[in-house]
mmCIF file of C-alpha atoms in Angstrom:
data_model
loop_
_atom_site.group_PDB
_atom_site.id
_atom_site.type_symbol
_atom_site.label_atom_id
_atom_site.label_comp_id
_atom_site.label_asym_id
_atom_site.label_seq_id
_atom_site.Cartn_x
_atom_site.Cartn_y
_atom_site.Cartn_z
ATOM 1 C CA MET A 2 154.996 217.571 126.122
ATOM 2 C CA PRO A 3 158.449 216.927 127.514
ATOM 3 C CA ILE A 4 159.666 220.069 129.267
ATOM 4 C CA LYS A 5 163.416 220.526 129.305
ATOM 5 C CA ILE A 6 164.532 222.120 132.562
ATOM 6 C CA GLN A 7 167.663 222.120 134.673
ATOM 7 C CA SER A 8 168.253 218.755 136.313
ATOM 8 C CA GLU A 9 168.333 220.071 139.891
ATOM 9 C CA LEU A 10 165.362 222.482 139.723
ATOM 10 C CA PRO A 11 163.163 221.640 142.755
ATOM 11 C CA ALA A 12 160.013 221.666 140.598
ATOM 12 C CA LYS A 13 161.359 218.701 138.586
ATOM 13 C CA GLY A 14 160.645 216.114 141.282
ATOM 14 C CA ILE A 15 157.168 217.500 141.989
ATOM 15 C CA LEU A 16 156.242 217.451 138.294
ATOM 16 C CA GLU A 17 157.528 213.890 137.848
ATOM 17 C CA ASN A 18 155.476 212.824 140.866
ATOM 18 C CA GLU A 19 152.413 214.310 139.118
ATOM 19 C CA ASN A 20 153.167 212.123 136.073
ATOM 20 C CA ILE A 21 154.228 215.115 133.959
ATOM 21 C CA PHE A 22 156.939 214.277 131.423
ATOM 22 C CA VAL A 23 160.024 216.275 132.390
ATOM 23 C CA MET A 24 163.278 215.969 130.468
ATOM 24 C CA ASP A 25 166.563 217.045 131.992
ATOM 25 C CA GLU A 26 169.516 218.479 130.082
ATOM 26 C CA LEU A 27 171.383 215.161 129.833
ATOM 27 C CA ARG A 28 168.555 213.397 127.992
ATOM 28 C CA ALA A 29 167.688 216.392 125.827
ATOM 29 C CA VAL A 30 171.125 216.534 124.173
ATOM 30 C CA THR A 31 170.584 213.024 122.772
ATOM 31 C CA GLN A 32 167.534 214.080 120.751
ATOM 32 C CA ASP A 33 167.948 215.446 117.243
ATOM 33 C CA ILE A 34 165.029 217.902 117.212
ATOM 34 C CA ARG A 35 164.614 221.637 117.562
ATOM 35 C CA PRO A 36 162.811 222.345 120.881
ATOM 36 C CA LEU A 37 160.895 225.569 121.369
ATOM 37 C CA GLN A 38 162.845 228.138 123.372
ATOM 38 C CA ILE A 39 160.580 229.670 126.019
ATOM 39 C CA CYS A 40 161.815 232.299 128.463
ATOM 40 C CA ILE A 41 159.918 233.021 131.695
ATOM 41 C CA LEU A 42 160.475 236.400 133.329
ATOM 42 C CA ASN A 43 159.305 235.525 136.842
ATOM 43 C CA LEU A 44 158.319 238.649 138.791
ATOM 44 C CA MET A 45 156.284 236.869 141.470
ATOM 45 C CA PRO A 46 157.659 236.934 145.033
ATOM 46 C CA VAL A 47 157.637 233.179 145.778
ATOM 47 C CA LYS A 48 159.265 232.132 142.532
ATOM 48 C CA GLN A 49 159.233 228.381 143.142
ATOM 49 C CA ASP A 50 155.411 228.357 143.277
ATOM 50 C CA THR A 51 155.132 230.225 139.968
ATOM 51 C CA GLU A 52 157.770 228.014 138.354
ATOM 52 C CA LEU A 53 155.704 224.947 139.198
ATOM 53 C CA GLN A 54 152.412 226.490 138.029
ATOM 54 C CA LEU A 55 153.775 227.617 134.656
ATOM 55 C CA LEU A 56 155.708 224.413 133.982
ATOM 56 C CA ARG A 57 152.477 222.478 134.523
ATOM 57 C CA GLU A 58 150.757 224.665 131.942
ATOM 58 C CA LEU A 59 153.544 224.220 129.398
ATOM 59 C CA SER A 60 153.321 220.438 129.639
ATOM 60 C CA ASN A 61 150.067 220.038 127.704
ATOM 61 C CA THR A 62 151.145 219.811 124.060
ATOM 62 C CA PRO A 63 153.281 217.188 122.269
ATOM 63 C CA LEU A 64 156.032 219.748 121.602
ATOM 64 C CA GLN A 65 159.362 219.785 123.402
ATOM 65 C CA ILE A 66 160.078 223.016 125.254
ATOM 66 C CA ASP A 67 163.399 224.282 126.544
ATOM 67 C CA VAL A 68 162.658 226.630 129.469
ATOM 68 C CA THR A 69 164.931 229.483 130.543
ATOM 69 C CA PHE A 70 164.147 231.500 133.664
ATOM 70 C CA MET A 71 164.972 235.210 133.668
ATOM 71 C CA LYS A 72 165.257 237.395 136.760
ATOM 72 C CA ILE A 73 165.264 241.140 137.215
ATOM 73 C CA ASP A 74 168.770 242.329 138.056
ATOM 74 C CA SER A 75 167.699 245.701 139.501
ATOM 75 C CA HIS A 76 165.562 244.236 142.303
ATOM 76 C CA ILE A 77 166.473 242.046 145.283
ATOM 77 C CA SER A 78 163.932 239.287 145.918
ATOM 78 C CA LEU A 79 163.023 238.941 149.602
ATOM 79 C CA ASN A 80 160.966 235.742 149.271
ATOM 80 C CA THR A 81 163.261 233.551 147.172
ATOM 81 C CA SER A 82 166.774 232.609 148.216
ATOM 82 C CA GLY A 83 169.716 234.112 146.379
ATOM 83 C CA SER A 84 171.183 230.640 145.890
ATOM 84 C CA HIS A 85 168.039 229.509 144.019
ATOM 85 C CA LEU A 86 168.080 232.580 141.787
ATOM 86 C CA ASN A 87 171.785 232.330 141.071
ATOM 87 C CA LYS A 88 171.541 228.647 140.220
ATOM 88 C CA PHE A 89 168.411 228.546 138.064
ATOM 89 C CA TYR A 90 167.926 232.096 136.751
ATOM 90 C CA ASP A 91 169.778 234.310 134.318
ATOM 91 C CA THR A 92 169.705 238.065 133.780
ATOM 92 C CA TYR A 93 168.553 240.125 130.830
ATOM 93 C CA GLU A 94 172.138 241.251 130.260
ATOM 94 C CA ASN A 95 173.209 237.644 129.755
ATOM 95 C CA LEU A 96 170.200 236.706 127.620
ATOM 96 C CA LYS A 97 169.679 239.786 125.449
ATOM 97 C CA GLU A 98 171.794 238.415 122.574
ATOM 98 C CA ARG A 99 169.562 235.337 122.333
ATOM 99 C CA LYS A 100 166.263 234.969 120.523
ATOM 100 C CA PHE A 101 163.278 233.089 121.953
ATOM 101 C CA ASP A 102 160.186 231.527 120.443
ATOM 102 C CA GLY A 103 158.065 232.662 123.377
ATOM 103 C CA LEU A 104 158.332 234.845 126.464
ATOM 104 C CA ILE A 105 156.081 234.766 129.546
ATOM 105 C CA ILE A 106 156.041 237.858 131.776
ATOM 106 C CA THR A 107 154.320 237.062 135.060
ATOM 107 C CA GLY A 108 152.325 239.241 137.389
ATOM 108 C CA ALA A 109 153.862 241.021 140.372
ATOM 109 C CA PRO A 110 152.472 242.320 143.694
ATOM 110 C CA VAL A 111 153.140 245.967 142.802
ATOM 111 C CA GLU A 112 149.896 246.986 141.096
ATOM 112 C CA GLN A 113 149.121 249.655 143.711
ATOM 113 C CA ILE A 114 152.337 251.480 142.786
ATOM 114 C CA ASP A 115 152.597 253.751 139.743
ATOM 115 C CA PHE A 116 154.481 251.993 136.955
ATOM 116 C CA GLU A 117 157.365 254.477 136.973
ATOM 117 C CA GLU A 118 157.737 254.106 140.751
ATOM 118 C CA VAL A 119 158.421 250.354 140.561
ATOM 119 C CA ASP A 120 162.143 249.998 141.221
ATOM 120 C CA TYR A 121 162.760 247.720 138.241
ATOM 121 C CA TRP A 122 160.513 249.579 135.752
ATOM 122 C CA PRO A 123 163.418 250.800 133.524
ATOM 123 C CA GLU A 124 164.778 247.252 133.248
ATOM 124 C CA LEU A 125 161.337 245.828 132.507
ATOM 125 C CA CYS A 126 160.880 248.436 129.761
ATOM 126 C CA MET A 127 164.171 247.320 128.190
ATOM 127 C CA ILE A 128 162.970 243.709 128.237
ATOM 128 C CA MET A 129 159.592 244.580 126.695
ATOM 129 C CA GLU A 130 161.318 246.602 123.967
ATOM 130 C CA TRP A 131 163.802 243.770 123.360
ATOM 131 C CA SER A 132 160.896 241.310 123.026
ATOM 132 C CA LYS A 133 159.599 243.140 119.937
ATOM 133 C CA GLU A 134 162.528 241.943 117.815
ATOM 134 C CA ASN A 135 163.772 238.905 119.699
ATOM 135 C CA VAL A 136 160.617 236.993 120.694
ATOM 136 C CA THR A 137 157.966 235.502 118.412
ATOM 137 C CA SER A 138 155.117 235.955 120.930
ATOM 138 C CA THR A 139 154.962 237.311 124.487
ATOM 139 C CA PHE A 140 152.347 236.128 126.989
ATOM 140 C CA HIS A 141 151.687 238.720 129.733
ATOM 141 C CA ILE A 142 149.935 237.798 133.000
ATOM 142 C CA CYS A 143 147.963 240.110 135.340
ATOM 143 C CA TRP A 144 150.231 243.043 136.365
ATOM 144 C CA GLY A 145 152.577 241.979 133.567
ATOM 145 C CA ALA A 146 149.667 242.547 131.156
ATOM 146 C CA GLN A 147 148.840 245.915 132.699
ATOM 147 C CA ALA A 148 152.486 246.979 132.483
ATOM 148 C CA ALA A 149 152.737 245.896 128.841
ATOM 149 C CA LEU A 150 149.518 247.701 127.896
ATOM 150 C CA TYR A 151 150.929 250.853 129.458
ATOM 151 C CA TYR A 152 154.328 250.475 127.797
ATOM 152 C CA HIS A 153 153.159 249.424 124.313
ATOM 153 C CA HIS A 154 149.870 251.358 124.095
ATOM 154 C CA GLY A 155 149.915 254.033 126.831
ATOM 155 C CA ILE A 156 146.865 252.509 128.565
ATOM 156 C CA GLU A 157 146.651 253.401 132.253
ATOM 157 C CA LYS A 158 145.468 251.248 135.146
ATOM 158 C CA LYS A 159 142.924 252.258 137.781
ATOM 159 C CA LEU A 160 142.785 251.406 141.477
ATOM 160 C CA LEU A 161 139.771 249.286 142.460
ATOM 161 C CA PRO A 162 137.717 250.094 145.603
ATOM 162 C CA GLU A 163 138.852 246.778 147.113
ATOM 163 C CA LYS A 164 140.913 243.791 146.092
ATOM 164 C CA LEU A 165 139.423 241.662 143.324
ATOM 165 C CA SER A 166 139.919 238.105 144.525
ATOM 166 C CA GLY A 167 138.116 234.917 143.610
ATOM 167 C CA ILE A 168 136.825 232.778 140.759
ATOM 168 C CA TYR A 169 134.746 234.661 138.182
ATOM 169 C CA GLU A 170 132.598 233.644 135.223
ATOM 170 C CA HIS A 171 133.759 234.898 131.812
ATOM 171 C CA GLU A 172 132.063 235.174 128.441
ATOM 172 C CA LEU A 173 133.772 234.298 125.179
ATOM 173 C CA ILE A 174 133.451 237.121 122.628
ATOM 174 C CA HIS A 175 135.333 235.918 119.504
ATOM 175 C CA ARG A 176 135.075 232.162 119.112
ATOM 176 C CA LYS A 177 136.976 231.827 115.816
ATOM 177 C CA VAL A 178 140.273 233.244 117.098
ATOM 178 C CA PRO A 179 142.779 230.361 117.510
ATOM 179 C CA LEU A 180 143.828 231.520 120.988
ATOM 180 C CA VAL A 181 140.400 230.524 122.373
ATOM 181 C CA ARG A 182 139.799 227.471 120.192
ATOM 182 C CA GLY A 183 137.944 224.854 122.243
ATOM 183 C CA PHE A 184 136.687 227.314 124.865
ATOM 184 C CA ASP A 185 133.133 227.081 126.187
ATOM 185 C CA ASP A 186 130.774 230.064 125.905
ATOM 186 C CA LEU A 187 131.161 230.607 129.661
ATOM 187 C CA PHE A 188 134.213 229.625 131.709
ATOM 188 C CA MET A 189 135.835 230.336 135.076
ATOM 189 C CA VAL A 190 139.130 232.108 135.851
ATOM 190 C CA PRO A 191 140.877 233.116 139.116
ATOM 191 C CA HIS A 192 141.634 236.820 139.670
ATOM 192 C CA SER A 193 143.748 238.444 142.356
ATOM 193 C CA ARG A 194 144.542 242.166 142.008
ATOM 194 C CA TYR A 195 143.888 245.679 143.235
ATOM 195 C CA THR A 196 143.770 247.426 139.854
ATOM 196 C CA ILE A 197 142.149 247.228 136.438
ATOM 197 C CA SER A 198 143.354 248.532 133.082
ATOM 198 C CA ASP A 199 141.230 251.232 131.458
ATOM 199 C CA GLU A 200 138.614 249.181 129.559
ATOM 200 C CA GLU A 201 137.404 252.094 127.455
ATOM 201 C CA ALA A 202 140.954 252.765 126.273
ATOM 202 C CA ILE A 203 141.437 249.070 125.463
ATOM 203 C CA ASN A 204 138.215 248.969 123.432
ATOM 204 C CA GLN A 205 139.215 252.113 121.534
ATOM 205 C CA CYS A 206 142.680 250.813 120.643
ATOM 206 C CA GLU A 207 142.524 249.516 117.059
ATOM 207 C CA ASP A 208 145.544 247.252 117.583
ATOM 208 C CA ILE A 209 143.915 245.271 120.412
ATOM 209 C CA LYS A 210 141.233 242.618 120.037
ATOM 210 C CA VAL A 211 139.294 241.675 123.186
ATOM 211 C CA LEU A 212 138.515 237.946 123.262
ATOM 212 C CA ALA A 213 136.852 237.358 126.637
ATOM 213 C CA LYS A 214 135.548 239.384 129.575
ATOM 214 C CA SER A 215 133.651 239.128 132.828
ATOM 215 C CA LYS A 216 130.799 241.282 134.117
ATOM 216 C CA GLU A 217 132.475 241.365 137.521
ATOM 217 C CA ALA A 218 136.201 241.141 136.746
ATOM 218 C CA GLY A 219 136.308 243.092 133.475
ATOM 219 C CA ILE A 220 138.370 242.271 130.387
ATOM 220 C CA TYR A 221 140.213 238.981 130.803
ATOM 221 C CA LEU A 222 141.912 238.170 127.514
ATOM 222 C CA CYS A 223 143.047 240.194 124.504
ATOM 223 C CA LYS A 224 145.801 240.223 121.913
ATOM 224 C CA VAL A 225 147.381 242.431 119.287
ATOM 225 C CA SER A 226 147.350 241.713 115.544
ATOM 226 C CA GLU A 227 148.768 238.244 114.893
ATOM 227 C CA GLY A 228 149.415 237.510 118.544
ATOM 228 C CA LYS A 229 152.801 239.178 118.947
ATOM 229 C CA GLN A 230 151.532 240.185 122.372
ATOM 230 C CA VAL A 231 148.904 238.354 124.408
ATOM 231 C CA TYR A 232 147.401 239.985 127.510
ATOM 232 C CA VAL A 233 145.819 237.876 130.265
ATOM 233 C CA PHE A 234 144.409 239.836 133.214
ATOM 234 C CA GLY A 235 143.617 236.897 135.491
ATOM 235 C CA HIS A 236 145.680 234.053 136.906
ATOM 236 C CA PRO A 237 144.655 230.920 134.969
ATOM 237 C CA GLU A 238 147.913 229.268 136.079
ATOM 238 C CA TYR A 239 146.947 229.366 139.784
ATOM 239 C CA ASP A 240 146.857 226.128 141.778
ATOM 240 C CA ARG A 241 143.826 225.010 143.746
ATOM 241 C CA LEU A 242 145.139 226.604 146.977
ATOM 242 C CA THR A 243 146.911 229.726 145.688
ATOM 243 C CA LEU A 244 143.998 232.058 146.450
ATOM 244 C CA HIS A 245 143.596 230.380 149.847
ATOM 245 C CA ASN A 246 147.243 230.993 150.704
ATOM 246 C CA GLU A 247 146.945 234.632 149.614
ATOM 247 C CA TYR A 248 143.771 235.082 151.667
ATOM 248 C CA ILE A 249 145.355 233.648 154.831
ATOM 249 C CA ARG A 250 148.501 235.733 154.258
ATOM 250 C CA ASP A 251 146.465 238.944 153.924
ATOM 251 C CA LYS A 252 144.381 238.113 157.011
ATOM 252 C CA ASN A 253 147.516 237.446 159.038
ATOM 253 C CA LYS A 254 148.809 240.865 157.978
ATOM 254 C CA GLY A 255 145.666 242.399 159.450
ATOM 255 C CA LEU A 256 144.402 243.630 156.083
ATOM 256 C CA SER A 257 140.705 244.297 155.577
ATOM 257 C CA ILE A 258 140.156 241.591 152.990
ATOM 258 C CA GLN A 259 136.999 239.902 151.683
ATOM 259 C CA ILE A 260 136.770 236.129 151.361
ATOM 260 C CA PRO A 261 137.632 235.122 147.747
ATOM 261 C CA HIS A 262 134.504 235.216 145.579
ATOM 262 C CA ASN A 263 132.943 231.892 144.507
ATOM 263 C CA TYR A 264 135.979 229.980 145.770
ATOM 264 C CA TYR A 265 135.242 228.017 148.937
ATOM 265 C CA PRO A 266 132.216 225.681 149.071
ATOM 266 C CA LYS A 267 129.478 227.611 150.945
ATOM 267 C CA ASN A 268 132.033 230.388 151.568
ATOM 268 C CA ASP A 269 133.629 228.268 154.279
ATOM 269 C CA SER A 270 137.381 228.930 154.272
ATOM 270 C CA THR A 271 138.018 225.686 156.172
ATOM 271 C CA ARG A 272 136.752 223.635 153.211
ATOM 272 C CA LYS A 273 138.813 222.531 150.218
ATOM 273 C CA PRO A 274 138.151 224.791 147.190
ATOM 274 C CA ASP A 275 136.770 223.226 144.021
ATOM 275 C CA LEU A 276 139.096 223.333 140.991
ATOM 276 C CA GLN A 277 136.891 225.112 138.435
ATOM 277 C CA TRP A 278 139.319 226.560 135.875
ATOM 278 C CA ARG A 279 142.003 223.987 135.018
ATOM 279 C CA SER A 280 140.705 222.736 131.650
ATOM 280 C CA HIS A 281 140.367 226.236 130.149
ATOM 281 C CA SER A 282 143.717 227.243 131.564
ATOM 282 C CA ASN A 283 145.405 224.243 129.928
ATOM 283 C CA ASN A 284 143.594 225.047 126.685
ATOM 284 C CA LEU A 285 144.751 228.671 126.706
ATOM 285 C CA TYR A 286 148.422 227.837 127.144
ATOM 286 C CA SER A 287 148.290 225.001 124.605
ATOM 287 C CA ASN A 288 146.647 227.276 122.027
ATOM 288 C CA TRP A 289 149.240 229.997 122.620
ATOM 289 C CA ILE A 290 152.142 227.568 122.269
ATOM 290 C CA ASN A 291 150.707 225.936 119.149
ATOM 291 C CA TYR A 292 149.159 228.784 117.139
ATOM 292 C CA TYR A 293 151.193 231.821 118.192
ATOM 293 C CA VAL A 294 154.602 230.305 118.925
ATOM 294 C CA TYR A 295 155.143 226.974 117.141
ATOM 295 C CA GLN A 296 153.185 227.855 113.982
ATOM 296 C CA GLN A 297 154.746 231.325 113.700
ATOM 297 C CA THR A 298 158.355 230.969 114.762
ATOM 298 C CA PRO A 299 161.178 230.305 112.266
ATOM 299 C CA TYR A 300 163.011 226.994 112.471
ATOM 300 C CA VAL A 301 166.318 228.830 112.796
ATOM 301 C CA LEU A 302 165.947 231.446 115.507
#
């Protein structure tokens, strides 16, 4: 899929070097087609890394996608330069009059804080409410999924005894749902979090259908009704070395942290991790874009 992004976005050169078809604004205006409008609300601290990961995932269908990055206006990012945010990101206030085919709300390193104590919680609530009428389908990742479950369904999160970090095996529960079309019975997914949403409350909610779960990591994937909201509790978008970088960062901070589960060969953190989750990750994003965005969205937004 050609992804339409801003011509000077740093991720553009990296993606082109990986042989991913990226289309800049100048070329896109010469094509007489209606691209899908996808907005990414990037709540992760190092935004350039997440930009690259998600743009890779969105490149795996033959559809053209026009990507808009949204930032939170009520929070100052300490790990991404203001010049990058000002140049490539827009605010909810400037985007709220637009409609989008799809919205991705990323995770955020705030899961140990109560939702209402997160400094940008009121703004995030406005965005999630706005998405009900202005977005065809919203894809929530990790803390973004926990936050949406709490906002839309009142489902709380619980603090885990220690950080859940590593690559975990998952079991497919409902094979005939389009979101998991092409999935194997068992598949691997990265997780990195300190909390878990209340599984009993999720299972009791009639609006939510659980599609995949792990014995060790809990519920991984679920959706509501026709896929208006999709909840993903892992990080399928992670690169090969993302968990490694997080592990080294936490160790350098002096945190009591376990080596990521089932990640390094022979649990040796000096060895290159095996990439065990990419095909299912690509499949998940392609299925979401095709069946819950492209097939559902009106031609005229």
